[in-house]
Amino acid sequence: MEAVPPLFCFGVIADIQYADAEDGYDFGGCRRRYYRQSLNLLRAAVEAWATEKPPLAFVLQLGDSIDGLNARSGQSERALEQVLAALGRLPVPVHHAWGNHELYNFSRARLVRTGLNSRCCGAAAGPPASDCQAYHFSPAAPFRVVVLDGYDLSTLGREPGSPRYQESLRLLRKKNLNDNLNDPTGLQEPQFVEFNGGFSQAQLDWFNEVLKFSDENQEKVIVTGHLPIHPDASDRVCIAWNYKDALSVIHSHQCVVCFLAGHVHDGGYCLDSHGVHHLTLEGVIETPPESNAFGTIYVYKDKMILKGRGRVSDRVMHF
């Protein structure tokens, strides 16, 4: 690394999707998924992070820590226990985004009572009067990290009779007329499938206020969540329902330097028209046993340097 030490550094990993199951394939039947091996790759990442100099300040787990297969085999609790045990070997906080696979295994009410509820890691409160999992924290001045809840609007993990479930289902059915709500065929806006989600207006209003504070205090902000919010850092399907609304909030401020996401197992990257870096991390679940997919990001006053492992490429992001 550079002679000048970073202000701080942190680990990033996405889409572990662990299950104690034989290898399988994606929904298209052509991409191999290494369910059992993903836990070994996570453990290898934790071992590598433990040797970092300077030590990590925290780790971002970008969602889909366990696979939906666990719900069908009755192994949800056990699988999550193993993933959290691996991450628990780290002597630093782990901040978790919630993805669709967490919500295939647990209700939102249950997730709050698991180790995946990282709002308690010394973070500032999220949106008022809601179960939204968005929050923010400052690892070192003048930086702030905002964790967004991309399934705040979603039918996943919610009681079918609840107002937010009904609101989400109405929106989904308005945009997706297919019998199978996970089918994007023929959709003008193909992101409107059930395995994605969106941001409520209350979360967007809260997000706007956080960024306003950061503007006023000359902070630089790293935003993260499971779902990408820029089409050029994703495919056309695997992106937040109302990604344009989230981008609009970001672009109305000066402080955001980067958006980190998972969900798209091939990863992605773009520098948008407002100078914001959008980095989508490659998924562990589709990584062969002899490789890996994680990284460490070193943060300086004018740039972030990603040192990737395995499928994750090195990258320098200036701001």
Short mmCIF file of C-alpha atoms in Angstrom, two decimals:
data_model
loop_
_atom_site.label_atom_id
_atom_site.label_comp_id
_atom_site.label_asym_id
_atom_site.label_seq_id
_atom_site.Cartn_x
_atom_site.Cartn_y
_atom_site.Cartn_z
CA MET A 1 0.00 0.00 0.00
CA GLU A 2 0.96 3.68 -0.05
CA ALA A 3 3.52 5.26 2.27
CA VAL A 4 0.78 7.47 3.73
CA PRO A 5 -1.37 5.27 6.00
CA PRO A 6 -5.10 5.10 5.27
CA LEU A 7 -7.56 6.89 7.54
CA PHE A 8 -9.18 3.47 8.04
CA CYS A 9 -9.81 0.24 6.18
CA PHE A 10 -12.67 -2.23 6.12
CA GLY A 11 -13.58 -5.63 4.70
CA VAL A 12 -16.31 -6.31 2.12
CA ILE A 13 -18.02 -9.58 1.21
CA ALA A 14 -21.32 -10.39 -0.52
CA ASP A 15 -23.74 -13.24 -1.26
CA ILE A 16 -22.19 -16.02 0.80
CA GLN A 17 -25.52 -17.92 0.59
CA TYR A 18 -24.29 -20.79 2.74
CA ALA A 19 -26.28 -24.02 2.98
CA ASP A 20 -25.18 -27.48 4.07
CA ALA A 21 -26.14 -28.89 0.66
CA GLU A 22 -24.55 -30.35 -2.43
CA ASP A 23 -23.59 -27.95 -5.21
CA GLY A 24 -26.52 -26.78 -7.31
CA TYR A 25 -27.33 -24.26 -9.99
CA ASP A 26 -29.01 -20.87 -10.31
CA PHE A 27 -32.63 -20.42 -11.41
CA GLY A 28 -31.54 -20.58 -15.03
CA GLY A 29 -29.88 -23.93 -14.44
CA CYS A 30 -26.51 -22.92 -15.90
CA ARG A 31 -24.48 -21.22 -13.15
CA ARG A 32 -22.99 -23.46 -10.49
CA ARG A 33 -23.53 -22.62 -6.83
CA TYR A 34 -21.10 -23.96 -4.22
CA TYR A 35 -23.43 -24.01 -1.19
CA ARG A 36 -21.29 -25.95 1.27
CA GLN A 37 -17.97 -24.52 0.12
CA SER A 38 -19.08 -20.92 0.66
CA LEU A 39 -18.63 -21.27 4.42
CA ASN A 40 -15.00 -22.32 3.90
CA LEU A 41 -14.43 -19.30 1.68
CA LEU A 42 -15.91 -17.05 4.36
CA ARG A 43 -13.59 -18.57 6.95
CA ALA A 44 -10.62 -17.97 4.64
CA ALA A 45 -11.69 -14.33 4.24
CA VAL A 46 -11.88 -13.91 8.02
CA GLU A 47 -8.38 -15.39 8.40
CA ALA A 48 -7.02 -13.01 5.76
CA TRP A 49 -8.70 -9.98 7.34
CA ALA A 50 -7.16 -10.90 10.71
CA THR A 51 -3.67 -10.28 9.27
CA GLU A 52 -4.46 -6.82 7.86
CA LYS A 53 -2.12 -3.99 8.80
CA PRO A 54 -3.43 -1.58 9.87
CA PRO A 55 -6.25 -3.60 11.44
CA LEU A 56 -9.74 -3.36 9.94
CA ALA A 57 -12.19 -0.89 11.46
CA PHE A 58 -15.20 -3.04 10.51
CA VAL A 59 -16.55 -5.46 7.90
CA LEU A 60 -19.52 -4.95 5.56
CA GLN A 61 -21.49 -8.13 4.86
CA LEU A 62 -23.58 -7.06 1.88
CA GLY A 63 -26.48 -9.47 2.27
CA ASP A 64 -27.62 -13.01 1.38
CA SER A 65 -25.44 -14.55 4.08
CA ILE A 66 -27.37 -17.85 3.93
CA ASP A 67 -29.30 -19.43 1.07
CA GLY A 68 -33.06 -19.89 0.74
CA LEU A 69 -32.44 -23.65 0.53
CA ASN A 70 -32.11 -23.66 4.32
CA ALA A 71 -35.76 -22.70 4.78
CA ARG A 72 -36.88 -25.78 2.82
CA SER A 73 -34.60 -28.13 4.76
CA GLY A 74 -35.34 -26.67 8.20
CA GLN A 75 -31.71 -25.57 8.61
CA SER A 76 -32.12 -21.78 8.72
CA GLU A 77 -31.09 -21.31 12.35
CA ARG A 78 -28.15 -23.71 12.11
CA ALA A 79 -26.83 -22.17 8.88
CA LEU A 80 -27.02 -18.64 10.27
CA GLU A 81 -25.35 -19.77 13.48
CA GLN A 82 -22.38 -21.11 11.46
CA VAL A 83 -22.01 -17.97 9.35
CA LEU A 84 -22.21 -15.70 12.40
CA ALA A 85 -19.69 -17.92 14.24
CA ALA A 86 -17.22 -17.50 11.36
CA LEU A 87 -17.70 -13.72 11.32
CA GLY A 88 -17.61 -13.67 15.13
CA ARG A 89 -13.91 -14.54 15.04
CA LEU A 90 -13.28 -10.98 13.87
CA PRO A 91 -12.38 -8.54 16.66
CA VAL A 92 -14.26 -5.71 14.89
CA PRO A 93 -17.96 -4.93 14.22
CA VAL A 94 -19.68 -6.56 11.25
CA HIS A 95 -22.38 -4.48 9.58
CA HIS A 96 -25.03 -6.53 7.80
CA ALA A 97 -27.28 -5.56 4.90
CA TRP A 98 -30.42 -7.71 4.63
CA GLY A 99 -30.95 -9.46 1.30
CA ASN A 100 -33.75 -11.51 -0.22
CA HIS A 101 -32.24 -14.81 1.00
CA GLU A 102 -32.29 -13.70 4.65
CA LEU A 103 -35.99 -12.96 4.12
CA TYR A 104 -36.63 -16.38 2.56
CA ASN A 105 -35.40 -17.86 5.84
CA PHE A 106 -36.73 -15.47 8.47
CA SER A 107 -39.42 -12.87 8.98
CA ARG A 108 -38.22 -9.31 9.52
CA ALA A 109 -39.47 -9.56 13.11
CA ARG A 110 -37.26 -12.62 13.66
CA LEU A 111 -34.21 -11.10 11.91
CA VAL A 112 -34.25 -8.19 14.36
CA ARG A 113 -33.58 -10.72 17.13
CA THR A 114 -30.59 -12.33 15.38
CA GLY A 115 -26.95 -11.35 14.98
CA LEU A 116 -27.87 -9.90 11.57
CA ASN A 117 -29.39 -6.89 13.33
CA SER A 118 -26.32 -4.66 13.30
CA ARG A 119 -28.07 -1.39 14.11
CA CYS A 120 -26.79 -1.95 17.65
CA CYS A 121 -23.09 -1.58 16.61
CA GLY A 122 -22.82 1.93 18.06
CA ALA A 123 -24.77 3.32 15.13
CA ALA A 124 -27.08 6.30 14.89
CA ALA A 125 -30.78 5.54 14.74
CA GLY A 126 -32.57 4.90 11.47
CA PRO A 127 -35.89 6.26 10.21
CA PRO A 128 -38.31 7.03 13.04
CA ALA A 129 -41.38 4.92 13.87
CA SER A 130 -40.70 2.04 11.52
CA ASP A 131 -39.01 -1.36 11.35
CA CYS A 132 -36.69 -0.10 8.62
CA GLN A 133 -33.14 -1.37 9.11
CA ALA A 134 -31.36 1.69 7.71
CA TYR A 135 -28.80 3.39 9.94
CA HIS A 136 -25.49 5.26 9.79
CA PHE A 137 -22.20 5.49 11.65
CA SER A 138 -18.89 7.34 11.44
CA PRO A 139 -15.77 5.10 11.48
CA ALA A 140 -13.39 8.09 11.35
CA ALA A 141 -13.75 11.79 10.63
CA PRO A 142 -14.67 13.07 8.09
CA PHE A 143 -16.34 9.86 6.82
CA ARG A 144 -19.82 8.45 7.39
CA VAL A 145 -21.24 5.08 6.34
CA VAL A 146 -24.97 4.73 5.60
CA VAL A 147 -26.53 1.25 5.50
CA LEU A 148 -29.79 1.26 3.51
CA ASP A 149 -32.66 -1.24 3.75
CA GLY A 150 -33.48 -2.26 0.18
CA TYR A 151 -36.36 -4.50 1.33
CA ASP A 152 -38.17 -1.83 3.31
CA LEU A 153 -40.70 -2.06 0.47
CA SER A 154 -41.10 -5.80 -0.13
CA THR A 155 -43.49 -8.70 0.22
CA LEU A 156 -40.63 -10.82 1.61
CA GLY A 157 -40.44 -11.37 5.36
CA ARG A 158 -43.67 -9.50 6.14
CA GLU A 159 -47.03 -10.68 7.41
CA PRO A 160 -49.43 -10.83 4.41
CA GLY A 161 -52.04 -8.80 6.31
CA SER A 162 -49.68 -5.96 7.23
CA PRO A 163 -50.03 -2.51 5.63
CA ARG A 164 -46.44 -2.51 4.27
CA TYR A 165 -46.95 -5.96 2.68
CA GLN A 166 -50.17 -4.80 1.01
CA GLU A 167 -48.53 -1.57 -0.19
CA SER A 168 -45.60 -3.54 -1.63
CA LEU A 169 -47.83 -6.12 -3.31
CA ARG A 170 -49.96 -3.41 -4.93
CA LEU A 171 -46.86 -1.76 -6.36
CA LEU A 172 -45.46 -5.07 -7.57
CA ARG A 173 -48.70 -6.15 -9.27
CA LYS A 174 -49.07 -2.74 -10.89
CA LYS A 175 -45.63 -3.11 -12.51
CA ASN A 176 -45.57 -6.89 -13.04
CA LEU A 177 -48.56 -8.57 -14.74
CA ASN A 178 -46.89 -12.00 -14.96
CA ASP A 179 -48.39 -14.93 -13.04
CA ASN A 180 -44.99 -15.54 -11.47
CA LEU A 181 -43.90 -12.35 -9.71
CA ASN A 182 -40.27 -13.44 -9.97
CA ASP A 183 -40.55 -13.46 -13.77
CA PRO A 184 -39.31 -10.25 -15.49
CA THR A 185 -40.35 -11.38 -19.00
CA GLY A 186 -41.88 -8.55 -21.00
CA LEU A 187 -41.65 -5.95 -18.24
CA GLN A 188 -40.91 -2.34 -19.13
CA GLU A 189 -39.20 -2.07 -15.74
CA PRO A 190 -37.73 -5.56 -15.27
CA GLN A 191 -36.53 -4.81 -11.73
CA PHE A 192 -40.11 -5.20 -10.48
CA VAL A 193 -39.78 -8.82 -9.41
CA GLU A 194 -40.38 -10.25 -5.96
CA PHE A 195 -36.73 -11.06 -5.22
CA ASN A 196 -35.96 -7.34 -5.33
CA GLY A 197 -37.39 -4.62 -3.12
CA GLY A 198 -37.40 -0.89 -2.65
CA PHE A 199 -37.06 2.11 -0.35
CA SER A 200 -40.09 3.59 1.41
CA GLN A 201 -40.63 7.33 1.24
CA ALA A 202 -39.94 7.54 4.97
CA GLN A 203 -36.51 5.93 4.43
CA LEU A 204 -35.73 8.23 1.50
CA ASP A 205 -36.70 11.29 3.58
CA TRP A 206 -34.47 10.10 6.43
CA PHE A 207 -31.62 9.39 3.98
CA ASN A 208 -31.96 12.91 2.58
CA GLU A 209 -31.63 14.38 6.10
CA VAL A 210 -28.52 12.30 6.85
CA LEU A 211 -26.87 13.51 3.63
CA LYS A 212 -27.89 17.08 4.38
CA PHE A 213 -26.10 16.79 7.74
CA SER A 214 -23.01 15.37 6.01
CA ASP A 215 -23.01 18.16 3.44
CA GLU A 216 -23.16 20.77 6.19
CA ASN A 217 -20.29 19.10 8.08
CA GLN A 218 -18.13 18.49 5.00
CA GLU A 219 -18.22 14.73 5.42
CA LYS A 220 -17.67 12.10 2.75
CA VAL A 221 -20.31 9.35 2.71
CA ILE A 222 -20.09 5.69 1.73
CA VAL A 223 -23.56 4.21 1.15
CA THR A 224 -24.23 0.49 1.17
CA GLY A 225 -27.10 -1.97 0.76
CA HIS A 226 -27.83 -5.35 -0.77
CA LEU A 227 -29.41 -4.03 -3.97
CA PRO A 228 -27.50 -1.97 -6.54
CA ILE A 229 -29.04 1.38 -7.45
CA HIS A 230 -27.32 2.12 -10.76
CA PRO A 231 -28.13 0.15 -13.95
CA ASP A 232 -24.54 0.40 -15.16
CA ALA A 233 -23.30 -1.45 -12.05
CA SER A 234 -25.89 -4.22 -12.38
CA ASP A 235 -27.95 -6.10 -14.91
CA ARG A 236 -31.37 -4.69 -15.79
CA VAL A 237 -33.22 -7.04 -13.44
CA CYS A 238 -31.22 -7.16 -10.20
CA ILE A 239 -31.65 -3.58 -9.05
CA ALA A 240 -33.81 -1.80 -6.47
CA TRP A 241 -37.42 -1.17 -7.54
CA ASN A 242 -37.21 2.61 -7.10
CA TYR A 243 -33.47 2.98 -7.68
CA LYS A 244 -34.08 6.30 -9.43
CA ASP A 245 -35.49 7.77 -6.21
CA ALA A 246 -32.39 6.72 -4.25
CA LEU A 247 -30.11 8.14 -6.95
CA SER A 248 -32.09 11.38 -6.92
CA VAL A 249 -31.46 11.79 -3.18
CA ILE A 250 -27.75 11.06 -3.60
CA HIS A 251 -27.36 13.41 -6.55
CA SER A 252 -29.01 16.28 -4.69
CA HIS A 253 -26.04 16.31 -2.28
CA GLN A 254 -22.28 16.69 -2.61
CA CYS A 255 -21.12 14.24 0.06
CA VAL A 256 -21.62 10.71 -1.38
CA VAL A 257 -18.47 9.18 -2.86
CA CYS A 258 -19.42 5.51 -3.24
CA PHE A 259 -22.31 3.03 -3.23
CA LEU A 260 -21.45 -0.59 -2.35
CA ALA A 261 -23.86 -3.45 -3.16
CA GLY A 262 -24.16 -7.19 -3.68
CA HIS A 263 -27.01 -9.26 -5.22
CA VAL A 264 -25.46 -9.50 -8.72
CA HIS A 265 -23.10 -12.47 -8.46
CA ASP A 266 -20.97 -11.32 -11.39
CA GLY A 267 -20.36 -7.97 -9.75
CA GLY A 268 -20.27 -4.63 -11.54
CA TYR A 269 -18.88 -1.11 -11.49
CA CYS A 270 -19.54 2.34 -12.87
CA LEU A 271 -18.66 5.95 -12.16
CA ASP A 272 -21.90 7.87 -12.55
CA SER A 273 -22.54 11.32 -14.04
CA HIS A 274 -22.23 12.95 -10.60
CA GLY A 275 -18.88 11.36 -9.77
CA VAL A 276 -20.26 8.65 -7.47
CA HIS A 277 -18.58 5.24 -7.68
CA HIS A 278 -21.01 2.29 -7.78
CA LEU A 279 -19.28 -0.98 -6.88
CA THR A 280 -21.21 -4.27 -6.89
CA LEU A 281 -19.20 -7.05 -5.29
CA GLU A 282 -18.94 -10.51 -6.83
CA GLY A 283 -20.82 -13.23 -4.93
CA VAL A 284 -19.09 -15.92 -2.87
CA ILE A 285 -21.80 -18.47 -3.71
CA GLU A 286 -20.71 -18.81 -7.37
CA THR A 287 -16.99 -18.82 -6.57
CA PRO A 288 -15.12 -22.12 -7.13
CA PRO A 289 -13.40 -23.67 -4.06
CA GLU A 290 -9.91 -22.82 -5.32
CA SER A 291 -10.72 -19.10 -5.54
CA ASN A 292 -12.54 -16.56 -3.31
CA ALA A 293 -14.53 -13.31 -3.53
CA PHE A 294 -13.91 -10.63 -0.91
CA GLY A 295 -11.81 -7.54 -0.47
CA THR A 296 -10.37 -4.87 1.78
CA ILE A 297 -11.00 -1.19 1.10
CA TYR A 298 -8.38 1.33 2.24
CA VAL A 299 -9.82 4.81 2.69
CA TYR A 300 -7.76 7.96 2.18
CA LYS A 301 -8.86 11.60 2.19
CA ASP A 302 -9.12 11.67 -1.62
CA LYS A 303 -9.65 8.04 -2.69
CA MET A 304 -10.58 4.48 -1.80
CA ILE A 305 -8.37 1.57 -2.84
CA LEU A 306 -9.98 -1.85 -3.10
CA LYS A 307 -7.58 -4.76 -2.74
CA GLY A 308 -9.59 -7.71 -4.04
CA ARG A 309 -9.10 -11.43 -3.55
CA GLY A 310 -9.99 -14.09 -6.10
CA ARG A 311 -12.84 -12.95 -8.34
CA VAL A 312 -12.82 -9.43 -6.89
CA SER A 313 -10.51 -7.12 -8.86
CA ASP A 314 -8.33 -4.37 -7.44
CA ARG A 315 -9.72 -0.87 -8.01
CA VAL A 316 -8.80 2.73 -7.21
CA MET A 317 -11.76 5.10 -6.73
CA HIS A 318 -10.79 8.80 -6.61
CA PHE A 319 -13.09 11.50 -5.24
#
